[in-house]
Amino acid sequence: MAGAAGARGAVRRRSTGPVRFAATGLAVFAVLAATGCAQASEAPVRSASAEPSPDAPSPSGSASVGCDAARPDPEPTGIADLIIGPLSYGAAAEGIRTADGRPATPGPDGIVFYKLGTRLALGASATVAIGDPARAYAGIRTEQGSDGGYSSVSYAACAPGDPRITGDDAPAPVGVWWVGGFLLSGRDSACLPLEITVGDDPTVHRVDLALPAGACG
């Protein structure tokens, strides 16, 4: 999934001025009345923040991604990154920033996608899970996974010197990253709780990710 990074209604005005009818305008009035009744019976237009359709995929289950799907990352983590041990999300310490500062726009199915690649140091592994009760509306997308996303994704980085991420003219990577991000179903913003474990350590690191930046304020 390259898409991304990662996730913006109109007000109709009606004239309230008087309508003048000629003495012979009864037929015109009848036509207008019939037209008005027809318009009143039309279903309202759904807004961009409408709930997803019944056919929209729902986030569930788990997935794993490894070195084959990873890209080399030559840049060290920075102060603006959201960092949990060897895992990080670039420039997301205060949440995902959109171009205009507004939430991302939902698609026709009501799903909003915030593109954000997961970064991991070489040789490390970690699992990222959506915390309860956000699993009912949020998920993690991977590049080649389900459009509906997953409730948890396990990442395993390449080992140092792995030929799949090294090249003669490329700088030596300090880690790898994966194309992906987070989706919301039926809403366009959230203070998303994440539960992260690193390697074989059972310790659960709990962090909140603002979708978009400011949603956790």
Short mmCIF file of N, CA, C and O in Angstrom, two decimals, residues 10-140:
data_model
loop_
_atom_site.label_atom_id
_atom_site.label_comp_id
_atom_site.label_asym_id
_atom_site.label_seq_id
_atom_site.Cartn_x
_atom_site.Cartn_y
_atom_site.Cartn_z
N ALA A 10 -21.50 20.96 2.92
CA ALA A 10 -21.99 22.17 2.32
C ALA A 10 -23.39 22.45 2.83
O ALA A 10 -24.15 21.54 3.11
N VAL A 11 -23.74 23.72 2.97
CA VAL A 11 -25.05 24.09 3.46
C VAL A 11 -25.86 24.65 2.32
O VAL A 11 -25.41 25.56 1.63
N ARG A 12 -27.04 24.09 2.10
CA ARG A 12 -27.90 24.60 1.04
C ARG A 12 -28.76 25.74 1.59
O ARG A 12 -29.32 25.65 2.66
N ARG A 13 -28.83 26.81 0.84
CA ARG A 13 -29.65 27.95 1.24
C ARG A 13 -30.91 27.98 0.37
O ARG A 13 -30.84 27.85 -0.83
N ARG A 14 -32.06 28.21 1.01
CA ARG A 14 -33.30 28.33 0.28
C ARG A 14 -33.79 29.77 0.36
O ARG A 14 -33.72 30.40 1.41
N SER A 15 -34.32 30.29 -0.72
CA SER A 15 -34.86 31.64 -0.74
C SER A 15 -36.12 31.69 0.10
O SER A 15 -36.98 30.81 0.02
N THR A 16 -36.24 32.74 0.94
CA THR A 16 -37.44 32.89 1.76
C THR A 16 -38.28 34.07 1.31
O THR A 16 -39.18 34.51 2.00
N GLY A 17 -37.97 34.67 0.17
CA GLY A 17 -38.70 35.83 -0.35
C GLY A 17 -40.08 35.43 -0.82
O GLY A 17 -40.38 34.27 -1.06
N PRO A 18 -41.00 36.41 -0.96
CA PRO A 18 -42.38 36.10 -1.37
C PRO A 18 -42.44 35.63 -2.80
O PRO A 18 -41.64 36.03 -3.63
N VAL A 19 -43.41 34.77 -3.09
CA VAL A 19 -43.65 34.30 -4.44
C VAL A 19 -44.96 34.90 -4.91
O VAL A 19 -46.00 34.76 -4.25
N ARG A 20 -44.93 35.59 -6.04
CA ARG A 20 -46.12 36.25 -6.55
C ARG A 20 -46.77 35.38 -7.62
O ARG A 20 -46.09 34.85 -8.49
N PHE A 21 -48.08 35.29 -7.57
CA PHE A 21 -48.82 34.52 -8.55
C PHE A 21 -49.78 35.44 -9.29
O PHE A 21 -50.42 36.31 -8.68
N ALA A 22 -49.92 35.24 -10.55
CA ALA A 22 -50.93 35.96 -11.33
C ALA A 22 -52.28 35.34 -11.02
O ALA A 22 -52.39 34.23 -10.50
N ALA A 23 -53.33 36.08 -11.36
CA ALA A 23 -54.68 35.59 -11.08
C ALA A 23 -54.95 34.28 -11.78
O ALA A 23 -55.77 33.47 -11.32
N THR A 24 -54.26 34.07 -12.87
CA THR A 24 -54.49 32.84 -13.63
C THR A 24 -53.43 31.79 -13.32
O THR A 24 -53.19 30.88 -14.10
N GLY A 25 -52.75 31.93 -12.19
CA GLY A 25 -51.62 31.04 -11.90
C GLY A 25 -51.96 29.83 -11.08
O GLY A 25 -51.07 29.24 -10.46
N LEU A 26 -53.24 29.43 -10.98
CA LEU A 26 -53.58 28.26 -10.18
C LEU A 26 -52.92 27.00 -10.68
O LEU A 26 -52.47 26.16 -9.91
N ALA A 27 -52.85 26.87 -12.01
CA ALA A 27 -52.21 25.68 -12.57
C ALA A 27 -50.74 25.64 -12.21
O ALA A 27 -50.18 24.60 -11.89
N VAL A 28 -50.09 26.83 -12.28
CA VAL A 28 -48.67 26.90 -11.92
C VAL A 28 -48.48 26.52 -10.47
O VAL A 28 -47.57 25.79 -10.09
N PHE A 29 -49.36 27.01 -9.60
CA PHE A 29 -49.27 26.68 -8.18
C PHE A 29 -49.38 25.18 -7.95
O PHE A 29 -48.66 24.60 -7.13
N ALA A 30 -50.29 24.54 -8.68
CA ALA A 30 -50.46 23.10 -8.53
C ALA A 30 -49.20 22.36 -8.92
O ALA A 30 -48.78 21.40 -8.26
N VAL A 31 -48.56 22.81 -9.99
CA VAL A 31 -47.31 22.17 -10.43
C VAL A 31 -46.23 22.34 -9.39
O VAL A 31 -45.50 21.42 -9.04
N LEU A 32 -46.12 23.56 -8.86
CA LEU A 32 -45.10 23.82 -7.85
C LEU A 32 -45.34 23.00 -6.60
O LEU A 32 -44.42 22.47 -5.98
N ALA A 33 -46.59 22.88 -6.19
CA ALA A 33 -46.90 22.10 -4.99
C ALA A 33 -46.55 20.65 -5.18
O ALA A 33 -45.98 20.01 -4.28
N ALA A 34 -46.85 20.11 -6.37
CA ALA A 34 -46.52 18.71 -6.62
C ALA A 34 -45.03 18.51 -6.63
O ALA A 34 -44.50 17.52 -6.10
N THR A 35 -44.31 19.46 -7.21
CA THR A 35 -42.84 19.36 -7.25
C THR A 35 -42.26 19.40 -5.85
O THR A 35 -41.37 18.66 -5.48
N GLY A 36 -42.80 20.29 -5.00
CA GLY A 36 -42.31 20.40 -3.64
C GLY A 36 -42.51 19.13 -2.86
O GLY A 36 -41.66 18.70 -2.09
N CYS A 37 -43.65 18.48 -3.04
CA CYS A 37 -43.90 17.23 -2.34
C CYS A 37 -42.93 16.15 -2.77
O CYS A 37 -42.44 15.37 -1.96
N ALA A 38 -42.62 16.13 -4.07
CA ALA A 38 -41.68 15.14 -4.57
C ALA A 38 -40.31 15.36 -3.98
O ALA A 38 -39.61 14.44 -3.59
N GLN A 39 -39.89 16.65 -3.89
CA GLN A 39 -38.57 16.94 -3.34
C GLN A 39 -38.52 16.59 -1.86
O GLN A 39 -37.50 16.11 -1.36
N ALA A 40 -39.60 16.83 -1.13
CA ALA A 40 -39.59 16.57 0.31
C ALA A 40 -39.48 15.09 0.61
O ALA A 40 -39.01 14.70 1.67
N SER A 41 -39.90 14.25 -0.33
CA SER A 41 -39.85 12.81 -0.08
C SER A 41 -38.51 12.19 -0.38
O SER A 41 -38.28 11.03 -0.10
N GLU A 42 -37.59 12.96 -0.98
CA GLU A 42 -36.28 12.42 -1.32
C GLU A 42 -35.46 12.18 -0.05
O GLU A 42 -35.55 12.91 0.93
N ALA A 43 -34.64 11.13 -0.08
CA ALA A 43 -33.78 10.83 1.07
C ALA A 43 -32.69 11.88 1.20
O ALA A 43 -32.20 12.39 0.19
N PRO A 44 -32.31 12.28 2.41
CA PRO A 44 -31.26 13.27 2.59
C PRO A 44 -29.91 12.76 2.09
O PRO A 44 -29.64 11.56 2.10
N VAL A 45 -29.08 13.69 1.67
CA VAL A 45 -27.75 13.35 1.19
C VAL A 45 -26.86 13.01 2.39
O VAL A 45 -26.85 13.73 3.39
N ARG A 46 -26.14 11.90 2.32
CA ARG A 46 -25.26 11.50 3.41
C ARG A 46 -24.02 12.37 3.42
O ARG A 46 -23.44 12.68 2.39
N SER A 47 -23.60 12.77 4.59
CA SER A 47 -22.41 13.60 4.71
C SER A 47 -21.16 12.76 4.64
O SER A 47 -21.21 11.53 4.68
N ALA A 48 -20.01 13.44 4.56
CA ALA A 48 -18.74 12.73 4.46
C ALA A 48 -18.43 11.94 5.72
O ALA A 48 -17.63 11.01 5.70
N SER A 49 -19.08 12.30 6.84
CA SER A 49 -18.80 11.60 8.10
C SER A 49 -19.83 10.51 8.38
O SER A 49 -19.95 10.05 9.51
N ALA A 50 -20.58 10.11 7.34
CA ALA A 50 -21.59 9.08 7.54
C ALA A 50 -20.97 7.76 7.97
O ALA A 50 -19.80 7.50 7.70
N GLU A 51 -21.76 6.93 8.63
CA GLU A 51 -21.26 5.64 9.06
C GLU A 51 -20.97 4.76 7.85
O GLU A 51 -21.57 4.94 6.79
N PRO A 52 -20.06 3.81 7.99
CA PRO A 52 -19.73 2.95 6.85
C PRO A 52 -20.91 2.10 6.42
O PRO A 52 -21.80 1.80 7.21
N SER A 53 -20.91 1.72 5.16
CA SER A 53 -21.97 0.87 4.65
C SER A 53 -21.81 -0.53 5.25
O SER A 53 -20.73 -0.90 5.72
N PRO A 54 -22.88 -1.34 5.23
CA PRO A 54 -22.78 -2.71 5.78
C PRO A 54 -21.72 -3.55 5.08
O PRO A 54 -21.23 -4.52 5.65
N ASP A 55 -21.38 -3.16 3.84
CA ASP A 55 -20.39 -3.93 3.10
C ASP A 55 -18.95 -3.51 3.38
O ASP A 55 -18.02 -4.10 2.86
N ALA A 56 -18.77 -2.44 4.17
CA ALA A 56 -17.42 -1.96 4.46
C ALA A 56 -16.66 -3.00 5.30
O ALA A 56 -17.22 -3.57 6.23
N PRO A 57 -15.39 -3.26 4.96
CA PRO A 57 -14.62 -4.24 5.73
C PRO A 57 -14.36 -3.75 7.15
O PRO A 57 -14.21 -2.56 7.39
N SER A 58 -14.33 -4.66 8.10
CA SER A 58 -14.11 -4.30 9.49
C SER A 58 -12.74 -4.78 9.95
O SER A 58 -12.30 -5.88 9.58
N PRO A 59 -12.03 -3.97 10.75
CA PRO A 59 -10.72 -4.41 11.25
C PRO A 59 -10.87 -5.57 12.22
O PRO A 59 -11.70 -5.54 13.12
N SER A 60 -10.08 -6.60 12.02
CA SER A 60 -10.12 -7.75 12.91
C SER A 60 -8.93 -8.64 12.65
O SER A 60 -8.26 -8.53 11.63
N GLY A 61 -8.64 -9.54 13.58
CA GLY A 61 -7.56 -10.50 13.39
C GLY A 61 -6.18 -9.90 13.55
O GLY A 61 -6.01 -8.76 14.00
N SER A 62 -5.19 -10.68 13.17
CA SER A 62 -3.80 -10.25 13.30
C SER A 62 -3.03 -10.58 12.03
O SER A 62 -3.47 -11.39 11.22
N ALA A 63 -1.89 -9.95 11.86
CA ALA A 63 -1.05 -10.18 10.69
C ALA A 63 0.41 -10.04 11.10
O ALA A 63 0.74 -9.50 12.17
N SER A 64 1.31 -10.56 10.25
CA SER A 64 2.74 -10.45 10.49
C SER A 64 3.42 -9.97 9.21
O SER A 64 3.04 -10.38 8.11
N VAL A 65 4.39 -9.09 9.36
CA VAL A 65 5.19 -8.64 8.23
C VAL A 65 6.66 -8.72 8.61
O VAL A 65 7.03 -8.52 9.77
N GLY A 66 7.49 -9.03 7.63
CA GLY A 66 8.91 -9.21 7.91
C GLY A 66 9.80 -8.48 6.95
O GLY A 66 9.41 -7.50 6.31
N CYS A 67 11.01 -8.99 6.79
CA CYS A 67 12.04 -8.31 6.01
C CYS A 67 11.66 -8.17 4.54
O CYS A 67 11.99 -7.18 3.90
N ASP A 68 10.96 -9.16 3.98
CA ASP A 68 10.62 -9.11 2.56
C ASP A 68 9.78 -7.90 2.19
O ASP A 68 9.86 -7.41 1.06
N ALA A 69 8.98 -7.40 3.12
CA ALA A 69 8.10 -6.26 2.84
C ALA A 69 8.68 -4.95 3.35
O ALA A 69 8.06 -3.90 3.21
N ALA A 70 9.88 -5.00 3.93
CA ALA A 70 10.46 -3.82 4.56
C ALA A 70 11.28 -2.98 3.58
O ALA A 70 11.79 -3.47 2.58
N ARG A 71 11.40 -1.69 3.90
CA ARG A 71 12.28 -0.77 3.17
C ARG A 71 13.42 -0.34 4.09
O ARG A 71 13.21 -0.19 5.30
N PRO A 72 14.61 -0.16 3.55
CA PRO A 72 15.72 0.30 4.41
C PRO A 72 15.48 1.71 4.92
O PRO A 72 14.96 2.56 4.20
N ASP A 73 15.85 1.94 6.16
CA ASP A 73 15.68 3.26 6.78
C ASP A 73 17.04 3.76 7.27
O ASP A 73 17.55 3.28 8.28
N PRO A 74 17.64 4.72 6.56
CA PRO A 74 18.96 5.21 6.95
C PRO A 74 18.92 6.31 8.01
O PRO A 74 19.97 6.72 8.51
N GLU A 75 17.72 6.80 8.35
CA GLU A 75 17.62 7.94 9.26
C GLU A 75 17.41 7.49 10.71
O GLU A 75 16.55 6.65 10.99
N PRO A 76 18.16 8.05 11.65
CA PRO A 76 17.92 7.74 13.06
C PRO A 76 16.64 8.41 13.53
O PRO A 76 16.12 9.33 12.89
N THR A 77 16.10 7.95 14.65
CA THR A 77 14.90 8.56 15.19
C THR A 77 15.20 9.97 15.67
O THR A 77 16.32 10.31 16.05
N GLY A 78 14.17 10.82 15.64
CA GLY A 78 14.31 12.22 16.05
C GLY A 78 13.39 12.57 17.20
O GLY A 78 12.52 11.78 17.60
N ILE A 79 13.53 13.77 17.71
CA ILE A 79 12.77 14.20 18.87
C ILE A 79 11.27 14.29 18.58
O ILE A 79 10.45 14.18 19.48
N ALA A 80 10.91 14.49 17.31
CA ALA A 80 9.49 14.60 16.95
C ALA A 80 8.83 13.25 16.71
O ALA A 80 7.62 13.19 16.46
N ASP A 81 9.61 12.16 16.77
CA ASP A 81 9.07 10.83 16.51
C ASP A 81 8.40 10.26 17.76
O ASP A 81 8.78 10.57 18.89
N LEU A 82 7.42 9.41 17.53
CA LEU A 82 6.81 8.64 18.61
C LEU A 82 7.65 7.37 18.76
O LEU A 82 7.68 6.54 17.85
N ILE A 83 8.34 7.23 19.88
CA ILE A 83 9.33 6.16 20.04
C ILE A 83 8.94 5.25 21.21
O ILE A 83 8.68 5.71 22.32
N ILE A 84 8.91 3.95 20.93
CA ILE A 84 8.67 2.94 21.95
C ILE A 84 9.76 1.88 21.78
O ILE A 84 9.64 0.97 20.96
N GLY A 85 10.85 1.99 22.54
CA GLY A 85 11.97 1.08 22.38
C GLY A 85 12.53 1.15 20.97
O GLY A 85 12.82 2.23 20.45
N PRO A 86 12.69 0.00 20.29
CA PRO A 86 13.25 -0.01 18.95
C PRO A 86 12.23 0.36 17.86
O PRO A 86 12.57 0.48 16.69
N LEU A 87 10.95 0.52 18.26
CA LEU A 87 9.90 0.84 17.31
C LEU A 87 9.59 2.33 17.36
O LEU A 87 9.63 2.95 18.43
N SER A 88 9.29 2.91 16.20
CA SER A 88 8.96 4.33 16.18
C SER A 88 8.05 4.67 15.00
O SER A 88 7.95 3.91 14.03
N TYR A 89 7.40 5.82 15.13
CA TYR A 89 6.57 6.39 14.07
C TYR A 89 7.08 7.81 13.81
O TYR A 89 7.07 8.65 14.71
N GLY A 90 7.53 8.04 12.58
CA GLY A 90 8.16 9.31 12.26
C GLY A 90 7.27 10.52 12.42
O GLY A 90 6.13 10.54 11.93
N ALA A 91 7.77 11.55 13.13
CA ALA A 91 7.10 12.84 13.31
C ALA A 91 5.69 12.69 13.88
O ALA A 91 4.80 13.47 13.56
N ALA A 92 5.47 11.68 14.72
CA ALA A 92 4.13 11.43 15.26
C ALA A 92 4.07 11.54 16.77
O ALA A 92 3.14 11.04 17.40
N ALA A 93 5.04 12.22 17.39
CA ALA A 93 5.04 12.35 18.85
C ALA A 93 3.78 13.07 19.33
O ALA A 93 3.27 12.79 20.41
N GLU A 94 3.26 13.99 18.53
CA GLU A 94 2.05 14.71 18.88
C GLU A 94 0.88 14.29 18.00
O GLU A 94 -0.15 14.96 17.96
N GLY A 95 1.03 13.21 17.28
CA GLY A 95 -0.02 12.71 16.41
C GLY A 95 0.32 12.88 14.94
O GLY A 95 1.38 13.41 14.58
N ILE A 96 -0.56 12.40 14.08
CA ILE A 96 -0.34 12.50 12.63
C ILE A 96 -0.81 13.86 12.15
O ILE A 96 -1.96 14.25 12.34
N ARG A 97 0.08 14.57 11.51
CA ARG A 97 -0.24 15.91 11.02
C ARG A 97 -0.74 15.83 9.57
O ARG A 97 -0.10 15.22 8.73
N THR A 98 -1.88 16.44 9.31
CA THR A 98 -2.41 16.50 7.96
C THR A 98 -2.03 17.84 7.34
O THR A 98 -1.61 18.77 8.04
N ALA A 99 -2.18 17.94 6.02
CA ALA A 99 -1.73 19.14 5.31
C ALA A 99 -2.43 20.40 5.79
O ALA A 99 -1.80 21.46 5.92
N ASP A 100 -3.73 20.33 6.09
CA ASP A 100 -4.47 21.51 6.52
C ASP A 100 -4.86 21.47 8.00
O ASP A 100 -5.59 22.32 8.49
N GLY A 101 -4.35 20.47 8.71
CA GLY A 101 -4.65 20.37 10.13
C GLY A 101 -6.00 19.78 10.45
O GLY A 101 -6.36 19.62 11.61
N ARG A 102 -6.77 19.45 9.42
CA ARG A 102 -8.11 18.88 9.62
C ARG A 102 -8.05 17.36 9.54
O ARG A 102 -7.11 16.80 9.01
N PRO A 103 -9.08 16.68 10.05
CA PRO A 103 -9.12 15.22 9.92
C PRO A 103 -9.12 14.80 8.46
O PRO A 103 -9.55 15.55 7.58
N ALA A 104 -8.65 13.61 8.21
CA ALA A 104 -8.66 13.06 6.86
C ALA A 104 -10.10 12.85 6.40
O ALA A 104 -11.02 12.75 7.21
N THR A 105 -10.29 12.83 5.09
CA THR A 105 -11.63 12.70 4.52
C THR A 105 -12.06 11.23 4.41
O THR A 105 -11.32 10.43 3.84
N PRO A 106 -13.23 10.87 4.92
CA PRO A 106 -13.69 9.49 4.79
C PRO A 106 -13.95 9.12 3.33
O PRO A 106 -14.30 9.98 2.52
N GLY A 107 -13.75 7.86 3.00
CA GLY A 107 -14.07 7.37 1.68
C GLY A 107 -15.55 7.07 1.58
O GLY A 107 -16.31 7.28 2.54
N PRO A 108 -16.01 6.58 0.43
CA PRO A 108 -17.43 6.27 0.25
C PRO A 108 -17.97 5.26 1.25
O PRO A 108 -19.17 5.26 1.54
N ASP A 109 -17.09 4.42 1.79
CA ASP A 109 -17.53 3.42 2.76
C ASP A 109 -17.44 3.92 4.19
O ASP A 109 -17.67 3.18 5.14
N GLY A 110 -17.10 5.20 4.37
CA GLY A 110 -17.01 5.76 5.71
C GLY A 110 -15.70 5.51 6.41
O GLY A 110 -15.53 5.87 7.57
N ILE A 111 -14.73 4.90 5.73
CA ILE A 111 -13.44 4.59 6.35
C ILE A 111 -12.43 5.70 6.06
O ILE A 111 -12.31 6.17 4.94
N VAL A 112 -11.74 6.12 7.11
CA VAL A 112 -10.68 7.13 7.01
C VAL A 112 -9.34 6.44 7.18
O VAL A 112 -9.17 5.59 8.06
N PHE A 113 -8.37 6.80 6.35
CA PHE A 113 -7.05 6.20 6.44
C PHE A 113 -5.99 7.26 6.71
O PHE A 113 -5.91 8.26 6.01
N TYR A 114 -5.20 7.02 7.74
CA TYR A 114 -4.06 7.88 8.06
C TYR A 114 -2.78 7.10 7.76
O TYR A 114 -2.45 6.13 8.44
N LYS A 115 -2.07 7.52 6.75
CA LYS A 115 -0.85 6.83 6.34
C LYS A 115 0.28 7.13 7.32
O LYS A 115 0.57 8.28 7.62
N LEU A 116 0.90 6.08 7.82
CA LEU A 116 2.01 6.23 8.76
C LEU A 116 2.82 4.94 8.79
O LEU A 116 2.33 3.91 9.23
N GLY A 117 4.04 5.01 8.31
CA GLY A 117 4.89 3.82 8.27
C GLY A 117 5.43 3.45 9.64
O GLY A 117 5.79 4.32 10.45
N THR A 118 5.48 2.16 9.91
CA THR A 118 6.06 1.66 11.15
C THR A 118 7.54 1.44 10.96
O THR A 118 7.96 0.80 10.00
N ARG A 119 8.38 1.97 11.86
CA ARG A 119 9.83 1.86 11.77
C ARG A 119 10.34 0.97 12.90
O ARG A 119 9.84 1.00 14.02
N LEU A 120 11.38 0.19 12.59
CA LEU A 120 11.92 -0.73 13.58
C LEU A 120 13.43 -0.87 13.37
O LEU A 120 13.90 -0.96 12.24
N ALA A 121 14.17 -0.89 14.48
CA ALA A 121 15.62 -1.04 14.41
C ALA A 121 15.97 -2.42 13.86
O ALA A 121 15.22 -3.40 14.02
N LEU A 122 17.13 -2.52 13.21
CA LEU A 122 17.57 -3.79 12.63
C LEU A 122 17.64 -4.89 13.69
O LEU A 122 18.11 -4.67 14.81
N GLY A 123 17.17 -6.07 13.32
CA GLY A 123 17.23 -7.21 14.21
C GLY A 123 16.16 -7.25 15.29
O GLY A 123 16.10 -8.22 16.05
N ALA A 124 15.32 -6.23 15.36
CA ALA A 124 14.31 -6.17 16.42
C ALA A 124 12.96 -6.68 15.93
O ALA A 124 12.72 -6.82 14.73
N SER A 125 12.08 -6.95 16.88
CA SER A 125 10.71 -7.34 16.56
C SER A 125 9.77 -6.69 17.55
O SER A 125 10.16 -6.38 18.68
N ALA A 126 8.54 -6.46 17.14
CA ALA A 126 7.55 -5.83 18.01
C ALA A 126 6.16 -6.11 17.48
O ALA A 126 5.97 -6.40 16.29
N THR A 127 5.19 -6.02 18.37
CA THR A 127 3.79 -6.19 17.99
C THR A 127 3.01 -4.95 18.41
O THR A 127 3.14 -4.49 19.55
N VAL A 128 2.24 -4.42 17.49
CA VAL A 128 1.39 -3.25 17.75
C VAL A 128 -0.06 -3.69 17.70
O VAL A 128 -0.49 -4.29 16.71
N ALA A 129 -0.82 -3.40 18.75
CA ALA A 129 -2.22 -3.79 18.82
C ALA A 129 -3.08 -2.58 19.15
O ALA A 129 -2.65 -1.66 19.86
N ILE A 130 -4.29 -2.57 18.62
CA ILE A 130 -5.26 -1.54 18.96
C ILE A 130 -5.85 -1.88 20.33
O ILE A 130 -6.26 -3.02 20.59
N GLY A 131 -5.87 -0.91 21.23
CA GLY A 131 -6.41 -1.15 22.56
C GLY A 131 -7.93 -1.11 22.58
O GLY A 131 -8.56 -0.47 21.75
N ASP A 132 -8.51 -1.83 23.54
CA ASP A 132 -9.97 -1.78 23.74
C ASP A 132 -10.35 -0.43 24.33
O ASP A 132 -9.57 0.15 25.10
N PRO A 133 -11.54 0.15 24.01
CA PRO A 133 -12.57 -0.40 23.12
C PRO A 133 -12.42 0.06 21.67
O PRO A 133 -13.34 -0.09 20.87
N ALA A 134 -11.25 0.62 21.32
CA ALA A 134 -11.06 1.17 19.98
C ALA A 134 -11.07 0.10 18.90
O ALA A 134 -11.20 0.42 17.71
N ARG A 135 -10.94 -1.18 19.28
CA ARG A 135 -10.94 -2.24 18.27
C ARG A 135 -12.26 -2.31 17.50
O ARG A 135 -12.32 -2.89 16.42
N ALA A 136 -13.31 -1.71 18.06
CA ALA A 136 -14.61 -1.72 17.38
C ALA A 136 -14.61 -0.80 16.17
O ALA A 136 -15.43 -0.97 15.27
N TYR A 137 -13.69 0.18 16.12
CA TYR A 137 -13.73 1.15 15.02
C TYR A 137 -12.37 1.45 14.39
O TYR A 137 -12.29 2.21 13.43
N ALA A 138 -11.29 0.88 14.91
CA ALA A 138 -9.96 1.22 14.40
C ALA A 138 -9.18 -0.02 14.02
O ALA A 138 -9.41 -1.11 14.56
N GLY A 139 -8.25 0.13 13.10
CA GLY A 139 -7.43 -0.98 12.67
C GLY A 139 -6.10 -0.52 12.13
O GLY A 139 -5.86 0.67 11.95
N ILE A 140 -5.22 -1.48 11.90
CA ILE A 140 -3.88 -1.23 11.35
C ILE A 140 -3.83 -1.81 9.95
O ILE A 140 -4.17 -2.98 9.75
#
